[in-house]
XYZ file of C-alpha atoms in Angstrom:
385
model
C 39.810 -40.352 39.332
C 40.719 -43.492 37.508
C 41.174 -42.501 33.435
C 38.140 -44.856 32.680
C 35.732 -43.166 35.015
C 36.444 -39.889 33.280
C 36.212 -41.373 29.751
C 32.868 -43.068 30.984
C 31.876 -39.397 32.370
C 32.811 -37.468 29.213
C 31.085 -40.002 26.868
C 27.875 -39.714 28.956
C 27.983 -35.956 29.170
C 27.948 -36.182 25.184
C 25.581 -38.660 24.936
C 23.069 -37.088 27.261
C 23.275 -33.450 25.377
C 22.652 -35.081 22.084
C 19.843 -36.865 22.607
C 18.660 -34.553 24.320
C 19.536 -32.254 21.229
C 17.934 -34.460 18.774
C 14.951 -35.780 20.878
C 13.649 -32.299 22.184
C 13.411 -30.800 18.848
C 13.599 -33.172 16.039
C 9.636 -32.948 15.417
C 10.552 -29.022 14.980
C 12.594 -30.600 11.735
C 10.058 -32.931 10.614
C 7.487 -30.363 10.037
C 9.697 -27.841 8.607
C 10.080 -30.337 5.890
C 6.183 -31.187 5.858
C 5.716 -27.599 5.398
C 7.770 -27.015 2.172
C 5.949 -29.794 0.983
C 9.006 -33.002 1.954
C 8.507 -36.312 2.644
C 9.709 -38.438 6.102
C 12.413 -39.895 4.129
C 13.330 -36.121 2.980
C 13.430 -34.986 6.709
C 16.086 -38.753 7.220
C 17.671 -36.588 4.768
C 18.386 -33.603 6.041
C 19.004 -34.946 9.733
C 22.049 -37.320 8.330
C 23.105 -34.061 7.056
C 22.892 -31.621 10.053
C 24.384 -34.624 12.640
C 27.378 -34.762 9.843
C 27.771 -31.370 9.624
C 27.497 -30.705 13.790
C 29.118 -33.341 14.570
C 32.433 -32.574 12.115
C 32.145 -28.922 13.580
C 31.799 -29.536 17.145
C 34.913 -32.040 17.357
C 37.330 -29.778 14.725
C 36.069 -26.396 17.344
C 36.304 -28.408 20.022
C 39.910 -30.052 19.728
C 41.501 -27.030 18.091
C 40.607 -24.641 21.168
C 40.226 -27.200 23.895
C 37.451 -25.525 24.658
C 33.682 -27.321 24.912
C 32.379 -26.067 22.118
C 28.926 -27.846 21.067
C 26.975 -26.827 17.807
C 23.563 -27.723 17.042
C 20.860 -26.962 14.918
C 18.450 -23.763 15.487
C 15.093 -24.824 17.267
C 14.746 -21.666 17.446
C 14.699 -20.919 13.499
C 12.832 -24.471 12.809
C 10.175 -22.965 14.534
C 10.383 -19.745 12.932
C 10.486 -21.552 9.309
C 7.532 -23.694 10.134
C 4.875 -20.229 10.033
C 7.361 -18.039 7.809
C 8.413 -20.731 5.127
C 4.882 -21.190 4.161
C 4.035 -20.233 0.481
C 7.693 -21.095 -0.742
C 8.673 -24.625 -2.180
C 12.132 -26.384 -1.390
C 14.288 -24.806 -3.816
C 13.307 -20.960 -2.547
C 13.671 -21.478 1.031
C 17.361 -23.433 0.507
C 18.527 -19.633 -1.566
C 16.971 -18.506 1.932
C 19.434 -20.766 4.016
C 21.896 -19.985 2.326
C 21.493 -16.371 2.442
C 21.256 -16.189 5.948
C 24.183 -18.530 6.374
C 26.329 -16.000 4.479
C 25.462 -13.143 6.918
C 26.388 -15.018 9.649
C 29.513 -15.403 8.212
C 30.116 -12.291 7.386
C 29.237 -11.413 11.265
C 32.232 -13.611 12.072
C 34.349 -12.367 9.253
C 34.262 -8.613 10.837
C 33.916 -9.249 14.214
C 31.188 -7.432 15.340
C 29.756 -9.931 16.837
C 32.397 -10.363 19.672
C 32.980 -6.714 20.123
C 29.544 -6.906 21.429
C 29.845 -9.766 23.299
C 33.441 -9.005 25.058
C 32.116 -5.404 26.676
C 28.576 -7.418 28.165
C 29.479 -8.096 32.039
C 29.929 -11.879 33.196
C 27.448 -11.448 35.637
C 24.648 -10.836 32.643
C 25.583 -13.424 30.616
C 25.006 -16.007 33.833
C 22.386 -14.305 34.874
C 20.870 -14.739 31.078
C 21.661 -18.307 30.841
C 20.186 -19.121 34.343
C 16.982 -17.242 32.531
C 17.239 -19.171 29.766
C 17.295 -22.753 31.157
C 15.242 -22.376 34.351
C 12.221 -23.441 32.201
C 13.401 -26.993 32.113
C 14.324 -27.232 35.112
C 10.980 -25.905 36.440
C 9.155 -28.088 33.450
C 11.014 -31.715 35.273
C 8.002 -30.727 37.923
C 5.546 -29.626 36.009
C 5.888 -33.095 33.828
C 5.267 -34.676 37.098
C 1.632 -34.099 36.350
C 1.890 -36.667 33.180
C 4.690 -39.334 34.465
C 4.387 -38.379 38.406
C 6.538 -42.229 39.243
C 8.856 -42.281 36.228
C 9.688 -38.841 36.882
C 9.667 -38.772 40.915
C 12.051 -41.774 40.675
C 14.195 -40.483 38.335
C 14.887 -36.635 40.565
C 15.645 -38.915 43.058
C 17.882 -41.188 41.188
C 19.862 -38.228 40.875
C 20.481 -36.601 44.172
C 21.285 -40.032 45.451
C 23.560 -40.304 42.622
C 25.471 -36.631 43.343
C 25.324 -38.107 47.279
C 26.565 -41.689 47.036
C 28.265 -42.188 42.561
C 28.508 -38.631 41.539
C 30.465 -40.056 38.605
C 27.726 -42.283 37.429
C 24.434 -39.880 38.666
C 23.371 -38.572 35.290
C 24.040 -41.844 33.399
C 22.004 -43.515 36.230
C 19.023 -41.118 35.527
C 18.900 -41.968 32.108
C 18.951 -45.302 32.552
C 15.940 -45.592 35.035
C 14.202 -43.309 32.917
C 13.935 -45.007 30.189
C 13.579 -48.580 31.852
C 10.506 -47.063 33.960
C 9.246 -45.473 30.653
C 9.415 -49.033 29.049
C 8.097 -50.905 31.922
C 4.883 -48.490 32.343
C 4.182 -48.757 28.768
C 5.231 -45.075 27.614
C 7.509 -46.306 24.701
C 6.045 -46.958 21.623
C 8.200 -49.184 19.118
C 5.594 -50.239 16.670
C 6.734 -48.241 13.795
C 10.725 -48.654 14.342
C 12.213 -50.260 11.180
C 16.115 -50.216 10.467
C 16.359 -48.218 7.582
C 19.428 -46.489 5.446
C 19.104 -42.838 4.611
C 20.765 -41.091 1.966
C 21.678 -37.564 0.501
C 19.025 -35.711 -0.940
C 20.128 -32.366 -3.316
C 17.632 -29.728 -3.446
C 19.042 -26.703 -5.787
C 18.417 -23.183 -4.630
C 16.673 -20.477 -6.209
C 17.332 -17.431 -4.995
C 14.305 -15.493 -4.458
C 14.128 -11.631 -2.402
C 11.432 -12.342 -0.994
C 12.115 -15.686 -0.239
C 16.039 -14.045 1.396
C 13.657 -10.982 3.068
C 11.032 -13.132 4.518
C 12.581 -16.620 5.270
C 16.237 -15.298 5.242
C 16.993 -12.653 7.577
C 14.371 -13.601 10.147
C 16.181 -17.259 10.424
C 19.729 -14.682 10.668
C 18.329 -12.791 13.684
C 16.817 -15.537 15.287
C 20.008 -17.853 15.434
C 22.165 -14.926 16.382
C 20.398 -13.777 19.276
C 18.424 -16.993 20.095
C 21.187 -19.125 19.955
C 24.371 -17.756 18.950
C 24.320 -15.542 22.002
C 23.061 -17.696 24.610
C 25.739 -20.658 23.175
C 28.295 -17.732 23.720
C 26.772 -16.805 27.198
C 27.325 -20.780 28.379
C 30.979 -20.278 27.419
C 31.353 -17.341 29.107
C 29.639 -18.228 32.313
C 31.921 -21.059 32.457
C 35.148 -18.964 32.478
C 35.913 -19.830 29.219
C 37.341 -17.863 26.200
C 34.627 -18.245 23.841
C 36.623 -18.381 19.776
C 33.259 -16.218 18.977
C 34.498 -14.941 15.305
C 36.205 -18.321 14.625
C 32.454 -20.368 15.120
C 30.785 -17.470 13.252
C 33.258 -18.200 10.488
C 32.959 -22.271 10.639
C 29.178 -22.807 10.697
C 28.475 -19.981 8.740
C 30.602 -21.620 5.669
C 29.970 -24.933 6.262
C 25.955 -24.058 6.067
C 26.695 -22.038 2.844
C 27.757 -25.370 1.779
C 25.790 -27.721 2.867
C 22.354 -25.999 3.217
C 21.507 -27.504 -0.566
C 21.494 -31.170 1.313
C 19.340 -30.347 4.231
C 21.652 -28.005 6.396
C 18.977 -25.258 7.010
C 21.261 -23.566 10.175
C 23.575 -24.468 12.658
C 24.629 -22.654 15.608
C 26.223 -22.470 18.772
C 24.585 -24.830 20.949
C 23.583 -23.799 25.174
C 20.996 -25.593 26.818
C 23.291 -28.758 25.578
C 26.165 -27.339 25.546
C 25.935 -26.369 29.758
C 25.698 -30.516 29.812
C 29.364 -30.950 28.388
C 30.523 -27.881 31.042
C 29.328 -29.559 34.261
C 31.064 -31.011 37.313
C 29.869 -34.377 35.958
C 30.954 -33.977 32.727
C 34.600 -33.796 33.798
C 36.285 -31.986 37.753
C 39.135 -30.404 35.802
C 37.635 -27.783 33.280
C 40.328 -28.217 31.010
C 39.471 -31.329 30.334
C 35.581 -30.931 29.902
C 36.399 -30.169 25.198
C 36.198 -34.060 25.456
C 32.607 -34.251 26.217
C 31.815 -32.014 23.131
C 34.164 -33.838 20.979
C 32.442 -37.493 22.389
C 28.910 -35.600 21.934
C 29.936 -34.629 18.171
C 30.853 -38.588 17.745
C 27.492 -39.484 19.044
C 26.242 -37.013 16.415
C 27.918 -38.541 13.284
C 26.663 -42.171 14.774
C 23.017 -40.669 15.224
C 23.101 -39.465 11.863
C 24.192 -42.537 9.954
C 20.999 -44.472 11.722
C 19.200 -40.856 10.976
C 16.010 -42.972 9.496
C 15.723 -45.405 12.319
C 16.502 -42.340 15.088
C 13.334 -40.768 13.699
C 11.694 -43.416 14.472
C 12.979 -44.395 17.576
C 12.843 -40.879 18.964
C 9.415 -40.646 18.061
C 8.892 -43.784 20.031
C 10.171 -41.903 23.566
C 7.675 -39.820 25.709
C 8.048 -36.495 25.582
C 7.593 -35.361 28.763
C 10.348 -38.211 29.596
C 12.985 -36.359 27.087
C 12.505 -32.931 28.888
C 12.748 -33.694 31.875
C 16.172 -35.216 31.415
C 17.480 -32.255 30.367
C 15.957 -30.644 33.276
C 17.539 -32.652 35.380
C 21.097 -32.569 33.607
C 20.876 -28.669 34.327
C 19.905 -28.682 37.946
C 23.583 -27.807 38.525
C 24.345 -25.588 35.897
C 21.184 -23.820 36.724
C 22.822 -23.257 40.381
C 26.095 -22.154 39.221
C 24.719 -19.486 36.931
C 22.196 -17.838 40.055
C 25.400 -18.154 41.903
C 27.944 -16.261 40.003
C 25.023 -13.787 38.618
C 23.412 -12.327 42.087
C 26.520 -13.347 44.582
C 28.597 -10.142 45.646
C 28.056 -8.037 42.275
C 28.387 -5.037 41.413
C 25.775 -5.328 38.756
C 23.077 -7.479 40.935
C 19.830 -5.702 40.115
C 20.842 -5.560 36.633
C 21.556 -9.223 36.687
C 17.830 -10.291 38.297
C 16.409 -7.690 35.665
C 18.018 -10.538 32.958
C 17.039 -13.618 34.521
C 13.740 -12.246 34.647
C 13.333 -11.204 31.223
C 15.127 -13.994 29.952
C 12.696 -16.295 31.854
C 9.776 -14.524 30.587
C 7.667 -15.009 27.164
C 8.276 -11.746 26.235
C 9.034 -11.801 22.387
C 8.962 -8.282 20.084
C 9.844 -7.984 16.524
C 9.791 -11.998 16.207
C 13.239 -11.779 18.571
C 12.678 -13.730 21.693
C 13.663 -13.027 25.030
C 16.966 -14.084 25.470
C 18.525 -11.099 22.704
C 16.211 -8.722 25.318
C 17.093 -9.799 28.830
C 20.819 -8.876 27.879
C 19.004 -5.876 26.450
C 17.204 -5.253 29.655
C 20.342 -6.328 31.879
C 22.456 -3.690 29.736
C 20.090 -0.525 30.148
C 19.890 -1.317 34.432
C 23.881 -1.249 34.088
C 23.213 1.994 32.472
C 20.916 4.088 34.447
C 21.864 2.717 37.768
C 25.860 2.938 37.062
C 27.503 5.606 39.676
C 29.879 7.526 38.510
């Protein structure tokens, strides 16, 4: 493969997980802001902060291991803040970042964490990640129903693609996608503006209830919502995941920067599976470049963080989503494969996947935190010997 083919793949690969990072849950980020009682150009703000901070993170993690590691923000704990924040102004709920940014830290700091992680079998961490992202690849069909051609065309953009330009099938897709979009008339532009954002302080005030109620929810929600599905990507991949070592990076640099907007970052999975496909790179070694090129693409997003609202805004929905269905398709494959395929620990593998696929949610911790639960138990009871 010529070197500008895989430059051109790795780029893309980045590209494609960021906006699908930004696009799929940036609304999550606007009305967090709305909600402690922000304005639009507050929530520019705070996403030129979190694209700095992700982006900085993802390339220094990234190069230093050469491994793929991609960090985002938590979706997961935007939605949380946008019912639990409520009753608590700006300054309370940054003590509250802050606060849970410490313990996450500190989870990395004594390496708790990865004990944990390093004694779950393989087999359920693929078997969790297949659970967690075969939602969006089901959802590419079930958007069908709202842009059936744009949609249709853009499936079969793709396995044409992985038949005929493998190197080019993904970067194909999103180009048809959002032509068709355009052409149909699903892209909005009448409110994009170019626009500079800027740094916005907020001081903390460190509240207890504020830590108790906003704090250690967001702390259990990004470790087991995303912390341990990001680590579950890595590890389904064959690769040694630096666990403590991103535990001990986000969790300081959100100490530090949660005052400008950096609520919580995290290791990223549904995105982060884009940078570890066949199409991101063949040789696996290689594939760190498509999370350093997507943490790039987050420090450029970031400086137009004002304008990207806007022009994110402007995208359907239903168009964003189903990219990143599509984008997983493979990774969604791999994960069935290696979970279910000549294991020991098959029924407590499906027992994940299931679980993990389900809605189930208890004690405000979603599914993910108890498929590996579930998975873990079935290892359990049905071990011989």
């Amino acid at each position: 493969m010529a070197f500008s083919d895989q430059l051109l793949n790795r780029a893309t690969a980045g590209l494609v997980a960021v906006i699908i990072g930004f696009a799929s849950s940036i609304a999550l980020i606007y009305q967090v802001v709305i909600t402690l009682g922000g304005t639009p150009d507050l929530v520019a703000s705070w996403i030129l902060m979190l694209g700095l901070v992700m982006g900085t993170t993802s390339i220094g993690l990234s190069y230093y291991y050469k491994v793929p590691v991609l960090i985002a923000w938590s979706t997961t704990g935007a939605a949380l803040l946008i019912s639990s924040a409520q009753g608590y102004n700006l300054n309370e709920a940054v003590g509250a970042f802050m606060f849970a940014a410490l313990l996450v830290f500190l989870s990395g700091i004594t390496g708790w964490f990865e004990k944990i992680m390093n004694r779950i079998p393989s087999e359920l961490a693929c078997a969790m990640l297949a659970g967690v992202l075969v939602t969006f690849g089901i959802d590419v069909f079930n958007f069908m129903n709202d842009m059936p051609l744009v949609i249709g065309l853009m499936v079969l953009v793709y396995f044409v693609g992985k038949r005929f330009f493998a190197r080019f099938a993904m970067l194909s897709v999103l180009i048809v996608g959002v032509l068709l979009a355009w052409q149909f008339g699903h892209v909005d532009t009448s409110a994009l503006q170019w626009k500079m954002s800027h740094f916005t302080y907020i001081a903390p005030s460190f509240n207890l209830q504020a830590c108790i109620s906003i704090g250690l929810p967001l702390y259990i929600v990004t470790m087991t919502s995303q912390n341990l599905p990001g680590i579950a990507v890595l590890k389904a991949h064959n690769y040694k995941a630096p666990i403590s070592a991103s535990l001990n990076v986000t969790g300081l640099v959100n100490v530090l920067c949660a005052p400008f907007g950096a609520y919580s970052i995290n290791l990223a999975a549904i995105t982060a599976a884009i940078c570890m496909s066949d199409e991101a790179d063949k040789n696996p070694d290689k594939r760190y470049w498509a999370s350093i090129a997507g943490g790039v693409f987050y420090i450029l997003m970031a400086l137009c963080a004002a304008t990207l609202v806007g022009l994110v805004a402007s995208l359907p929905q239903a168009l964003i989503l189903a990219l990143a269905g599509i984008a997983l398709f493979g990774t969604i494959a791999n994960s069935l494969q290696q979970a279910l395929t000549g294991s020991q620990y098959t029924e407590a593998a499906i027992v994940t996947f299931l679980v993990t696929a389900s809605d189930l949610t208890m004690f405000s911790v979603g599914s993910a935190f108890w498929g590996i639960i579930a998975g873990v138990c079935t290892v359990m009871i049905t071990r011989k010997g």
